[in-house]
Amino acid sequence: MTTGNPSYTNPKPCKHLADYKLNHGLSGYKSLQKHLKTAPHGKTSVGKPSTKTPRCISCDGFQDIERAELYCCVCCDQVYDPDFDKAVMSKHIMGITGDKNGDESIGKRLVKRRRLGSGVVEELVDSKISKQLISMRDRRAKSCYPLGLRGLNNLGNTCFMNSVLQALLHAPPFRNYFLSGGHNHETCRKRSVDQLCLSCDIDVVFSAAFSGDRAPYSPAQFLYSWWQHSANLASYEQKDAHEFFISVLDGIHEKEVKSRNQNRDNGDCQCIAHGVFSGLLRSDVTCMTCGFTSTTFDPCVDISLDLDTSNFPPKNTANKSIKPDANSSMSTLLGCLDLFTRQEKLGSDSKLYCQNCQERQDSAKQMSIKRLPLVLCLHIKRFEHSPVTKMSRKIDRYLQFPLSLDMTPYLSSSVVRNRFGNRIFAFESGESDISAEFEIFAAVTHAGTLESGHYVNFLRLRNQWYKCDDAWINEVDEGMVRASQCYMMFYVQKSLYQKANEDWSHLPISPRRNMFGQ
Amino acid sequence: MSVPNEDKMASHAQLSSHFFGDLLDSIIVDVASECHRIARLGLDRNLEEEEEELKLSAQARERVADPNNSGEANSKYVVDIFGQTHPPIASDIFECMNCHRPIMAGRFAPHLEKCMGKGRKARLKGTRSSTAAQNRHSRGSPVSTYPPYPNSTSTNQLSNGTSGVAGEEYSNGTFPES
């Protein structure tokens, strides 16, 4: 599907309903509107009117009062009409205090700002630029293997860093930016001023990885720089891959902000880190008494997911044995995403103030994705900390994940629409410019315990999987990747993945090594 | 008086089950109506694909867990795809950018820790102001917010230990842990 939402198909109108509308227009719907009532949880019903039951005598239609659905007595089936759904939703929206346009206006504002900023990044994914890069490849490279595939030496418990670096090296838009000279460490002005520029160090790593030299590279300079950056933020003993990932993006962003004297607002940041990884999350908090919903938007560079353990077997025998019906109790990435976007009732001990009711009420919160990034990083929260026992443990539970991921059901338009019973109505505007189909290109896995474990990265290049275990790069089959314990999964938009695969297939070789600053 | 009582009880029982039946019907129709709408509007997920994925993953796990397998998952490779072989501790030697002494790659990180001084440890515990989303009521912090670096007390870390090398190798005596 090339255009985004709404993704539903407009149902073919039932002949009888169409005839009714021809004869009576929308007056029937309008008179019904008075009696429509949407409950706080989103379902609409028709309140019992003081007069007669709403039923059009002259047509063969009928009404499901409890659910505000149309039923055609001739077809003997429930039928759907966009105009009816619109009448239902308009009533609801207008019924909410004040804002007639509701979330549409917020959506429009954000989309406008986004469009202005996205130009830079989109240019970088142009395949023309990528093709130019290939022509500068070193003659020494073993040409049958993908460019940029190079082991990284473990410098002493640094596999957390190596695994994330490999993902960054092969994230198509991120890679294209650095390889096309997006940040040249030789001409960087920031560096000469205060000596510390993480983007420069990343540029050096890119040059090394794509130089054609296949002997493992030691990212010592990068480690040194990163430690200097992260010392200000937290203990440098951080050995968690996810924490490392976040701090690297932050390091890149910080330099960008300083140099351009930008305000750190929550708008569209132009730095490469946010341009590639940043998305927008929507959070809806609904009052369970009156239905008033307060919506906020927050940018994010990744999504951290709780494991979907709803089917967890009571006895913890699941880890080693694989029963024939294992499917039913397997945790899946889609399950985790469902959990993430599920409406969650906040406990009675955390009542929130409702503007409408003017007092604290029981509320429910629901997350959804307003805008998807070019590269989506999904992080699984395998670390569990108990505030009671002060003990931490790692959750080893296996997680199934797909190679192709369709994020449509988790978009704000889908989630909000679902909350209101999937009415045919434009709930969110302007999500359509970015496609919701993604392909995985890197998976960071963890094996072992909390205190002593090992990170390994699996890369998917030109549909072949490679295991990147520090200095060791080996080809592996898809099955090994599927069976591994994922900690962070990197998905890229399908169109970018396909383009990246095409780019490397024609390899004119020319000995211009110096282009990469070697 | 037994007959009228029995009648009453019988009609009570009938009424109860009638009400129960109504409630149950209503719930069933709720679900049916929802599913009908989802199907009609083309909103349903591709369940076949999802099931296929689950099957593939289950099969893959079985193969890996099978002791008869060559155990590729954990086996040490003899060479990598480029035909190279690598020692357990990286043996490249380069100059430390802090003290300019030649250091072996595989011992660089612990050297750097000492070299850069202990004073670096836990100097400032992330006092960066959390953005609004983290302060909001949530089930833990589901997202890493912007500014990207979260509060250092964020509880989702997995430390990595050795890459197959015992901890005693590190001369400063401490085994790195989170």
XYZ file of C-alpha atoms in Angstrom:
696
model
C 0.000 0.000 0.000
C 1.640 3.190 -1.115
C -0.602 5.780 0.443
C -1.042 5.515 4.143
C -4.235 5.964 5.979
C -7.092 5.508 6.061
C -6.262 1.987 5.062
C -9.714 0.562 5.124
C -11.610 -0.172 1.967
C -14.733 1.850 1.532
C -17.412 -0.791 1.674
C -19.680 -1.198 -1.322
C -22.960 0.353 -0.323
C -25.846 -1.967 0.212
C -28.362 -1.235 -2.538
C -31.172 -0.720 -0.109
C -29.239 1.736 1.988
C -28.183 3.584 -1.152
C -31.790 3.831 -2.241
C -32.805 5.096 1.168
C -30.189 7.816 1.056
C -31.269 8.827 -2.439
C -34.800 9.258 -1.267
C -34.294 10.655 2.174
C -30.795 12.109 2.191
C -29.087 12.388 5.499
C -32.047 13.748 7.424
C -32.577 10.404 9.088
C -29.010 10.396 10.364
C -29.290 13.955 11.558
C -32.386 13.290 13.574
C -30.666 10.274 15.031
C -27.675 12.313 16.072
C -29.621 13.829 18.922
C -29.897 10.454 20.549
C -26.377 9.233 19.989
C -24.226 8.832 22.998
C -20.575 7.844 23.086
C -19.371 6.259 26.269
C -15.972 7.144 27.784
C -14.500 3.907 26.476
C -15.358 4.858 22.924
C -18.387 2.802 21.976
C -21.422 4.597 20.713
C -24.998 3.642 21.362
C -28.374 5.195 20.826
C -29.948 6.439 24.007
C -33.575 5.469 24.461
C -35.527 8.463 23.218
C -38.604 9.639 25.021
C -40.615 9.261 21.828
C -40.725 6.346 19.462
C -37.948 3.935 18.636
C -35.836 5.415 15.843
C -36.768 3.412 12.844
C -37.417 4.570 9.388
C -40.749 3.176 8.405
C -40.433 3.800 4.715
C -37.220 1.882 4.219
C -36.089 -1.538 5.138
C -33.288 -0.403 7.302
C -32.993 -0.821 10.985
C -30.843 0.180 13.854
C -28.804 -1.715 16.350
C -29.468 0.530 19.275
C -26.890 -0.884 21.637
C -24.093 -0.446 19.148
C -25.288 2.319 16.820
C -24.904 0.119 13.756
C -27.074 -0.062 10.681
C -28.773 -3.270 9.761
C -30.445 -3.954 6.459
C -33.455 -6.201 6.842
C -33.428 -7.148 3.200
C -29.764 -8.117 3.032
C -30.037 -9.547 6.525
C -26.634 -8.173 7.310
C -24.968 -5.342 9.109
C -24.115 -2.579 6.652
C -21.739 0.341 6.795
C -22.017 3.865 5.543
C -19.339 6.559 5.766
C -21.988 9.253 6.149
C -23.543 7.477 9.077
C -20.188 6.952 10.777
C -19.386 10.581 10.148
C -22.639 11.587 11.803
C -21.753 9.426 14.778
C -18.255 10.829 15.175
C -19.217 14.438 14.505
C -21.719 14.272 17.302
C -19.092 12.898 19.605
C -16.446 15.429 18.723
C -18.776 18.373 18.974
C -19.937 17.079 22.297
C -16.487 17.397 23.744
C -15.882 20.716 25.459
C -14.826 23.426 23.095
C -12.701 22.049 20.311
C -14.771 21.234 17.282
C -11.867 20.067 15.243
C -10.337 18.026 18.005
C -7.076 16.320 17.260
C -7.178 17.054 13.579
C -5.780 20.510 14.087
C -2.909 19.277 16.207
C -2.097 16.691 13.616
C -2.070 19.268 10.831
C 0.260 21.603 12.671
C 2.799 18.901 13.328
C 2.666 17.555 9.832
C 3.408 20.924 8.344
C 6.523 21.328 10.449
C 7.640 17.851 9.650
C 7.414 18.357 5.908
C 9.694 21.352 6.045
C 12.369 19.442 7.859
C 12.330 16.180 6.029
C 13.886 17.401 2.810
C 17.488 16.996 3.920
C 17.218 13.413 5.012
C 15.206 12.301 2.027
C 17.845 13.546 -0.356
C 20.403 11.405 1.346
C 18.601 8.230 0.593
C 18.780 8.989 -3.086
C 20.317 6.008 -4.776
C 22.290 8.227 -7.130
C 24.540 9.308 -4.299
C 25.001 5.760 -3.113
C 26.078 4.640 -6.564
C 28.774 7.294 -6.632
C 30.152 5.953 -3.387
C 30.559 2.474 -4.751
C 32.725 3.635 -7.606
C 35.286 4.834 -5.086
C 35.746 1.468 -3.541
C 39.144 0.064 -2.814
C 40.399 -2.489 -5.261
C 41.605 -4.661 -2.417
C 38.134 -5.452 -1.162
C 36.909 -8.969 -1.446
C 34.277 -8.025 -3.921
C 31.837 -10.811 -3.353
C 30.965 -9.583 0.131
C 28.949 -6.495 0.909
C 30.784 -3.262 1.409
C 31.219 -2.102 4.915
C 31.226 -5.576 6.370
C 34.125 -5.600 8.765
C 34.731 -7.069 12.190
C 35.221 -4.842 15.231
C 37.779 -5.803 17.839
C 36.581 -6.224 21.388
C 38.598 -3.758 23.432
C 37.699 -5.358 26.749
C 33.976 -5.934 27.390
C 33.022 -3.613 24.571
C 30.725 -5.945 22.661
C 27.839 -3.719 23.748
C 29.420 -0.959 21.675
C 30.423 -3.137 18.741
C 26.957 -4.563 18.278
C 25.330 -1.138 18.105
C 28.066 0.281 15.864
C 27.423 -2.496 13.359
C 23.751 -1.560 13.275
C 24.581 2.105 12.730
C 27.091 1.264 10.020
C 24.390 -0.495 8.067
C 21.351 1.663 8.686
C 20.769 2.834 5.102
C 19.976 6.538 5.575
C 22.550 6.908 8.348
C 25.198 5.163 6.281
C 24.430 7.211 3.193
C 24.769 10.433 5.122
C 28.252 9.688 6.369
C 29.523 8.054 3.203
C 28.411 10.974 1.085
C 30.398 13.355 3.246
C 27.528 14.522 5.413
C 29.986 15.069 8.208
C 33.605 15.212 7.132
C 35.929 14.846 10.077
C 38.707 16.632 8.277
C 36.770 19.794 7.734
C 34.597 19.789 10.828
C 34.735 23.127 12.548
C 33.308 21.936 15.832
C 36.218 19.649 16.271
C 38.845 22.307 15.978
C 37.014 24.422 18.522
C 36.442 22.029 21.376
C 38.191 18.892 20.240
C 35.242 16.633 20.884
C 32.833 15.724 18.144
C 31.146 12.368 18.186
C 29.992 12.737 14.593
C 33.618 13.085 13.509
C 34.514 9.898 15.318
C 31.610 8.098 13.734
C 32.756 9.379 10.358
C 36.164 7.844 11.025
C 34.550 4.512 11.846
C 32.534 4.643 8.626
C 35.660 5.364 6.616
C 37.392 2.419 8.197
C 34.488 0.042 7.742
C 33.962 0.959 4.093
C 37.619 1.253 3.175
C 37.687 -2.251 1.789
C 40.139 -3.462 4.402
C 38.648 -6.619 5.964
C 40.953 -7.032 8.952
C 39.059 -6.223 12.154
C 39.015 -2.592 13.141
C 39.627 -1.319 16.665
C 37.220 1.546 17.467
C 39.527 2.846 20.185
C 39.305 6.507 19.273
C 35.549 6.235 19.226
C 35.501 4.632 22.658
C 37.720 7.362 24.031
C 35.490 10.096 22.624
C 32.318 8.451 23.740
C 33.591 8.050 27.280
C 34.437 11.697 27.402
C 30.956 12.571 26.229
C 29.110 10.153 28.445
C 31.098 10.967 31.564
C 28.976 14.057 31.906
C 25.787 12.112 31.806
C 26.276 8.999 33.832
C 28.796 6.541 35.059
C 30.973 5.435 32.181
C 30.617 1.887 33.364
C 27.406 1.676 31.365
C 27.678 -1.573 29.522
C 24.188 -1.742 28.177
C 23.778 -1.649 24.398
C 20.550 0.307 24.532
C 21.964 2.963 26.851
C 24.945 3.225 24.547
C 22.706 3.687 21.516
C 20.779 6.490 23.167
C 23.899 8.254 24.340
C 25.493 8.142 20.888
C 22.434 9.719 19.292
C 22.459 12.311 22.022
C 26.131 13.028 21.403
C 25.525 13.581 17.712
C 22.540 15.779 18.417
C 24.292 17.916 21.009
C 27.051 18.971 18.679
C 24.550 19.808 16.005
C 22.532 21.985 18.344
C 25.565 23.829 19.680
C 26.938 24.603 16.278
C 23.697 25.911 14.876
C 22.637 27.759 18.001
C 19.281 26.127 17.764
C 16.812 26.097 20.545
C 16.256 22.694 21.937
C 12.607 22.607 21.221
C 10.485 19.599 20.663
C 10.061 20.320 17.011
C 11.849 18.797 14.101
C 15.531 18.523 14.782
C 17.661 18.554 11.667
C 20.554 16.533 13.007
C 21.224 13.200 11.332
C 20.494 11.267 14.513
C 16.965 12.586 14.796
C 16.401 12.784 11.077
C 16.916 9.047 10.840
C 15.657 7.681 14.150
C 13.184 10.167 15.523
C 9.500 9.458 15.490
C 6.532 10.924 17.301
C 4.441 9.218 19.910
C 0.913 10.132 20.830
C -0.409 9.684 24.324
C -4.124 9.888 25.077
C -5.392 10.123 28.603
C -9.131 9.606 28.844
C -11.363 10.368 31.771
C -13.438 7.286 32.456
C -16.320 9.323 33.765
C -16.976 11.863 31.030
C -14.817 10.597 28.181
C -12.807 13.790 27.860
C -9.439 12.981 26.321
C -6.250 14.918 26.697
C -3.681 14.278 23.959
C 0.030 14.951 23.998
C 2.815 14.290 21.512
C 6.376 13.409 22.358
C 9.321 12.717 20.083
C 11.280 9.521 20.632
C 14.295 7.855 19.042
C 13.220 4.337 19.797
C 10.422 2.382 21.444
C 11.026 0.304 24.559
C 8.617 -2.587 24.821
C 7.586 -4.773 27.712
C 7.570 -8.452 26.911
C 4.140 -9.790 26.145
C 3.889 -12.384 28.858
C 0.144 -12.793 28.938
C 0.454 -16.394 27.859
C 3.217 -17.155 30.261
C 2.736 -20.719 31.513
C 2.276 -20.926 35.286
C 5.209 -23.277 35.764
C 8.461 -21.863 34.506
C 9.331 -24.828 32.350
C 9.179 -22.904 29.136
C 12.801 -21.947 28.748
C 14.288 -25.170 27.467
C 11.466 -27.390 26.346
C 9.697 -26.656 23.130
C 6.304 -28.244 23.115
C 4.384 -28.850 19.893
C 1.870 -26.186 20.840
C 4.572 -23.697 21.716
C 3.033 -21.254 19.274
C 0.184 -20.465 21.572
C 2.369 -19.365 24.428
C 5.167 -17.702 22.496
C 5.817 -14.047 23.061
C 5.821 -12.150 19.804
C 6.948 -8.706 18.766
C 3.457 -7.965 17.476
C 2.134 -9.008 20.859
C 4.480 -6.547 22.537
C 3.348 -3.796 20.176
C -0.276 -4.674 20.914
C 0.511 -4.378 24.589
C 2.198 -1.048 24.013
C -0.824 0.409 22.235
C -3.432 -1.157 24.471
C -5.561 1.168 26.541
C -4.310 0.859 30.070
C -6.505 1.698 33.021
C -4.547 3.681 35.527
C -5.099 2.539 39.065
C -7.486 4.285 41.410
C -4.495 5.474 43.356
C -3.403 7.536 40.382
C -6.524 9.468 39.481
C -5.911 12.307 37.124
C -7.498 15.700 37.061
C -10.120 15.989 34.341
C -10.642 19.455 32.906
C -14.182 18.643 32.036
C -15.319 17.146 35.310
C -13.165 19.556 37.280
C -11.997 16.870 39.644
C -9.772 13.826 39.826
C -11.157 10.817 38.056
C -10.207 7.311 37.115
C -8.424 7.504 33.813
C -7.102 5.339 31.061
C -4.019 5.911 28.973
C -3.291 4.786 25.454
C -0.125 5.137 23.400
C 0.112 5.127 19.617
C 2.572 6.186 16.964
C 1.822 9.472 15.329
C 4.806 9.495 13.032
C 7.164 6.653 12.172
C 10.891 7.240 11.747
C 12.940 6.128 8.754
C 14.730 3.630 10.957
C 12.727 2.113 13.786
C 14.632 0.794 16.761
C 12.614 -1.530 18.998
C 14.116 -2.260 22.389
C 12.910 -5.136 24.532
C 12.908 -4.519 28.254
C 14.590 -7.673 29.408
C 15.803 -6.160 32.596
C 13.472 -6.395 35.532
C 14.090 -4.575 38.737
C 12.047 -5.225 41.821
C 11.718 -2.220 44.113
C 10.680 -4.594 46.882
C 13.564 -7.025 46.886
C 16.012 -4.585 45.248
C 17.023 -7.455 43.051
C 17.451 -7.240 39.324
C 17.094 -10.030 36.900
C 17.144 -10.650 33.219
C 14.109 -12.004 31.467
C 15.314 -14.710 29.135
C 11.944 -15.374 27.607
C 12.120 -16.009 23.894
C 10.597 -13.389 21.623
C 9.436 -14.159 18.109
C 9.929 -11.317 15.648
C 9.048 -10.897 11.965
C 11.466 -10.018 9.196
C 8.831 -7.840 7.549
C 6.888 -5.583 9.852
C 3.738 -3.632 9.066
C 3.285 -0.904 11.642
C -0.168 0.205 10.430
C -2.144 -1.224 13.370
C 0.011 0.768 15.796
C -0.357 4.141 14.135
C -2.411 6.765 15.890
C -5.011 6.734 13.147
C -5.576 2.995 13.571
C -5.461 3.002 17.343
C -7.751 5.977 17.809
C -10.133 4.710 15.193
C -10.250 1.344 16.900
C -11.047 3.004 20.188
C -14.171 4.444 18.588
C -15.294 1.186 17.096
C -13.529 1.539 13.742
C -15.918 4.118 12.347
C -15.229 5.305 8.802
C -13.880 8.689 9.698
C -10.640 10.606 9.288
C -9.337 10.420 12.826
C -5.840 11.569 12.137
C -4.641 13.680 9.303
C -1.384 13.751 7.461
C 0.200 10.478 8.427
C 0.261 9.338 4.857
C 3.645 10.536 3.709
C 5.622 7.792 5.391
C 4.893 4.179 4.612
C 4.266 1.791 7.478
C 6.074 -1.210 5.991
C 9.464 -2.050 7.406
C 12.192 -4.624 6.899
C 14.619 -5.751 9.574
C 18.296 -5.162 8.827
C 19.996 -5.623 12.196
C 19.285 -7.530 15.380
C 21.302 -7.061 18.543
C 21.075 -10.185 20.667
C 22.180 -10.918 24.179
C 23.184 -14.251 25.630
C 24.091 -14.984 29.194
C 23.260 -13.428 32.495
C 22.900 -9.914 33.740
C 26.406 -9.796 35.167
C 28.204 -11.685 32.483
C 26.755 -11.917 29.049
C 27.640 -11.268 25.468
C 26.172 -9.158 22.705
C 26.167 -10.294 19.102
C 24.741 -8.477 16.114
C 23.096 -10.129 13.135
C 23.096 -8.072 9.967
C 20.838 -8.624 6.985
C 22.493 -7.385 3.834
C 21.117 -8.205 0.392
C 18.898 -10.784 2.088
C 21.854 -12.715 3.496
C 22.350 -12.852 7.234
C 25.770 -12.248 8.778
C 26.726 -12.872 12.366
C 28.919 -10.070 13.702
C 30.545 -11.344 16.868
C 33.137 -8.665 17.586
C 35.997 -9.453 15.201
C 34.278 -12.487 13.693
C 31.999 -12.098 10.688
C 30.341 -15.290 9.449
C 27.446 -16.127 7.199
C 24.508 -17.699 8.978
C 21.081 -18.832 7.978
C 17.843 -17.128 8.834
C 16.917 -19.862 11.289
C 19.769 -19.037 13.621
C 18.677 -15.427 13.748
C 15.053 -16.359 14.379
C 16.085 -18.616 17.234
C 18.226 -16.030 18.970
C 17.252 -13.881 21.906
C 16.684 -10.385 20.599
C 17.332 -7.323 22.644
C 17.205 -4.549 20.062
C 15.771 -4.838 16.597
C 16.430 -2.339 13.843
C 13.853 -1.997 11.100
C 14.107 0.311 8.117
C 11.359 1.444 5.775
C 10.862 -1.137 3.097
C 11.558 1.221 0.208
C 14.907 2.209 1.731
C 15.809 -1.416 2.356
C 15.092 -2.344 -1.253
C 17.058 0.613 -2.541
C 20.008 -0.299 -0.343
C 19.980 -3.817 -1.723
C 19.981 -2.619 -5.300
C 22.777 -0.134 -4.821
C 25.513 -2.566 -4.025
C 24.840 -4.969 -6.834
C 26.821 -3.210 -9.545
C 30.423 -2.811 -8.610
C 32.621 -0.723 -10.873
C 35.927 -0.560 -9.058
C 38.220 2.418 -9.057
C 41.272 2.875 -6.816
C 40.373 6.106 -5.061
C 40.940 5.128 -1.474
C 41.788 8.585 -0.346
C 38.219 9.671 -0.636
C 37.667 8.116 2.753
C 40.466 9.926 4.438
C 42.790 6.972 4.805
C -47.334 -24.328 50.650
C -44.811 -26.293 48.769
C -46.351 -26.043 45.321
C -46.553 -22.227 45.029
C -43.005 -21.981 46.435
C -41.688 -24.373 43.885
C -43.433 -22.449 41.169
C -41.915 -19.219 42.419
C -38.463 -20.731 42.528
C -38.896 -22.199 39.097
C -39.964 -18.879 37.629
C -37.094 -17.141 39.441
C -34.697 -19.609 37.983
C -36.238 -19.091 34.579
C -35.998 -15.344 34.891
C -32.363 -15.550 35.996
C -31.371 -17.698 33.129
C -33.371 -15.493 30.790
C -31.446 -12.434 31.970
C -28.195 -14.310 31.804
C -29.024 -15.409 28.286
C -29.708 -11.819 27.279
C -26.473 -10.583 28.751
C -24.515 -13.348 27.119
C -26.164 -12.675 23.778
C -25.324 -9.027 24.069
C -21.667 -9.779 24.712
C -21.518 -12.209 21.833
C -23.104 -9.737 19.454
C -20.641 -7.066 20.640
C -17.748 -9.209 19.520
C -19.480 -10.363 16.356
C -20.367 -6.827 15.359
C -16.808 -5.628 15.935
C -15.301 -8.464 13.936
C -17.864 -8.065 11.176
C -16.997 -4.409 10.800
C -13.273 -5.069 10.840
C -13.618 -7.744 8.194
C -15.930 -5.703 5.984
C -13.723 -2.645 6.082
C -10.609 -4.667 5.324
C -8.939 -3.868 8.616
C -8.101 -7.397 9.654
C -4.508 -8.473 10.015
C -2.997 -11.079 7.785
C -3.286 -13.983 10.185
C -1.908 -16.517 7.749
C 1.342 -14.652 7.416
C 1.597 -14.271 11.160
C 1.029 -17.963 11.726
C 3.610 -18.819 9.115
C 6.137 -16.627 10.897
C 5.390 -18.312 14.218
C 5.859 -21.712 12.647
C 9.183 -20.753 11.091
C 10.445 -19.422 14.392
C 9.332 -22.490 16.310
C 11.052 -24.731 13.774
C 14.210 -22.681 13.947
C 14.302 -22.973 17.718
C 13.842 -26.708 17.559
C 16.717 -27.060 15.115
C 18.989 -24.991 17.286
C 18.051 -26.855 20.445
C 18.561 -30.239 18.806
C 21.676 -31.842 20.314
C 22.243 -33.785 17.120
C 22.879 -30.572 15.308
C 26.424 -29.431 14.737
C 25.534 -26.748 17.275
C 26.360 -23.902 14.955
C 24.831 -21.419 17.278
C 27.549 -21.649 19.853
C 30.362 -23.221 17.952
C 33.582 -21.426 17.520
C 34.308 -20.746 13.909
C 37.670 -21.728 12.474
C 37.769 -18.855 10.007
C 35.504 -15.947 9.243
C 34.034 -15.286 5.810
C 37.180 -13.523 4.685
C 39.274 -16.536 5.633
C 40.774 -14.814 8.649
C 41.198 -16.085 12.147
C 41.285 -14.031 15.324
C 42.740 -14.585 18.808
C 40.467 -14.493 21.884
C 42.022 -11.212 22.952
C 42.557 -8.750 20.131
C 46.288 -8.451 19.640
C 46.611 -5.264 17.602
C 48.797 -2.720 19.293
C 48.226 1.000 19.134
C 48.950 4.116 21.080
C 46.664 5.252 23.886
C 45.364 8.717 23.083
C 45.566 9.705 26.704
C 48.988 8.567 27.851
C 50.561 7.675 24.498
C 51.789 4.268 25.640
C 51.410 1.295 23.320
C 48.462 -0.813 24.417
C 47.083 -4.113 23.183
C 43.615 -3.727 21.652
C 41.921 -6.355 23.787
C 43.064 -4.632 26.964
C 42.486 -1.110 25.824
C 39.204 -0.441 27.617
C 40.343 -1.407 31.121
C 43.576 0.481 30.519
C 41.670 3.570 29.504
C 39.516 3.359 32.627
C 42.578 3.616 34.804
C 44.359 5.978 32.484
C 41.556 8.525 32.493
C 41.433 8.460 36.257
C 39.014 7.152 38.826
C 37.560 10.599 39.344
C 35.460 10.064 36.260
C 33.337 7.475 37.916
C 29.799 8.430 38.754
C 30.510 12.102 38.882
C 27.105 13.427 38.063
C 24.191 11.062 38.302
C 22.002 12.118 35.391
C 20.261 15.171 36.672
C 19.099 16.191 33.228
C 15.521 17.257 33.381
C 13.319 14.487 32.179
C 10.912 15.442 29.515
C 7.238 15.358 30.125
C 6.610 11.857 28.884
C 8.828 10.300 31.478
C 7.061 12.145 34.237
C 3.734 11.021 33.020
C 2.048 8.110 34.593
C 3.200 5.110 32.697
C 4.083 1.540 33.223
C 7.774 2.199 33.641
C 9.301 4.446 31.013
C 8.087 3.012 27.752
C 10.026 5.381 25.583
C 13.362 6.991 25.423
C 12.478 10.598 25.134
C 14.053 13.647 23.667
C 16.654 14.795 24.825
C 17.658 11.276 23.948
C 19.672 10.372 26.957
C 17.422 9.115 29.719
C 17.803 9.528 33.419
C 20.658 7.347 34.566
C 18.389 5.504 36.939
C 16.638 4.064 33.950
C 16.281 0.440 34.739
C 16.804 -1.300 31.500
C 20.376 -2.239 31.185
C 22.074 -5.453 30.333
C 25.720 -5.426 31.085
C 28.045 -7.454 28.961
C 30.747 -9.469 30.510
C 33.455 -11.287 28.754
C 33.611 -12.274 25.175
C 34.737 -15.699 26.172
C 37.695 -14.450 28.170
C 37.869 -14.865 31.917
C 37.629 -11.824 34.115
C 40.975 -12.339 35.767
C 42.675 -10.992 32.691
C 42.031 -7.459 33.782
C 44.930 -6.293 35.812
C 43.114 -3.732 37.846
C 41.372 -6.507 39.649
C 37.810 -5.367 39.197
C 35.344 -7.314 37.157
C 33.290 -4.834 35.215
C 29.664 -5.003 36.067
C 26.708 -2.706 35.900
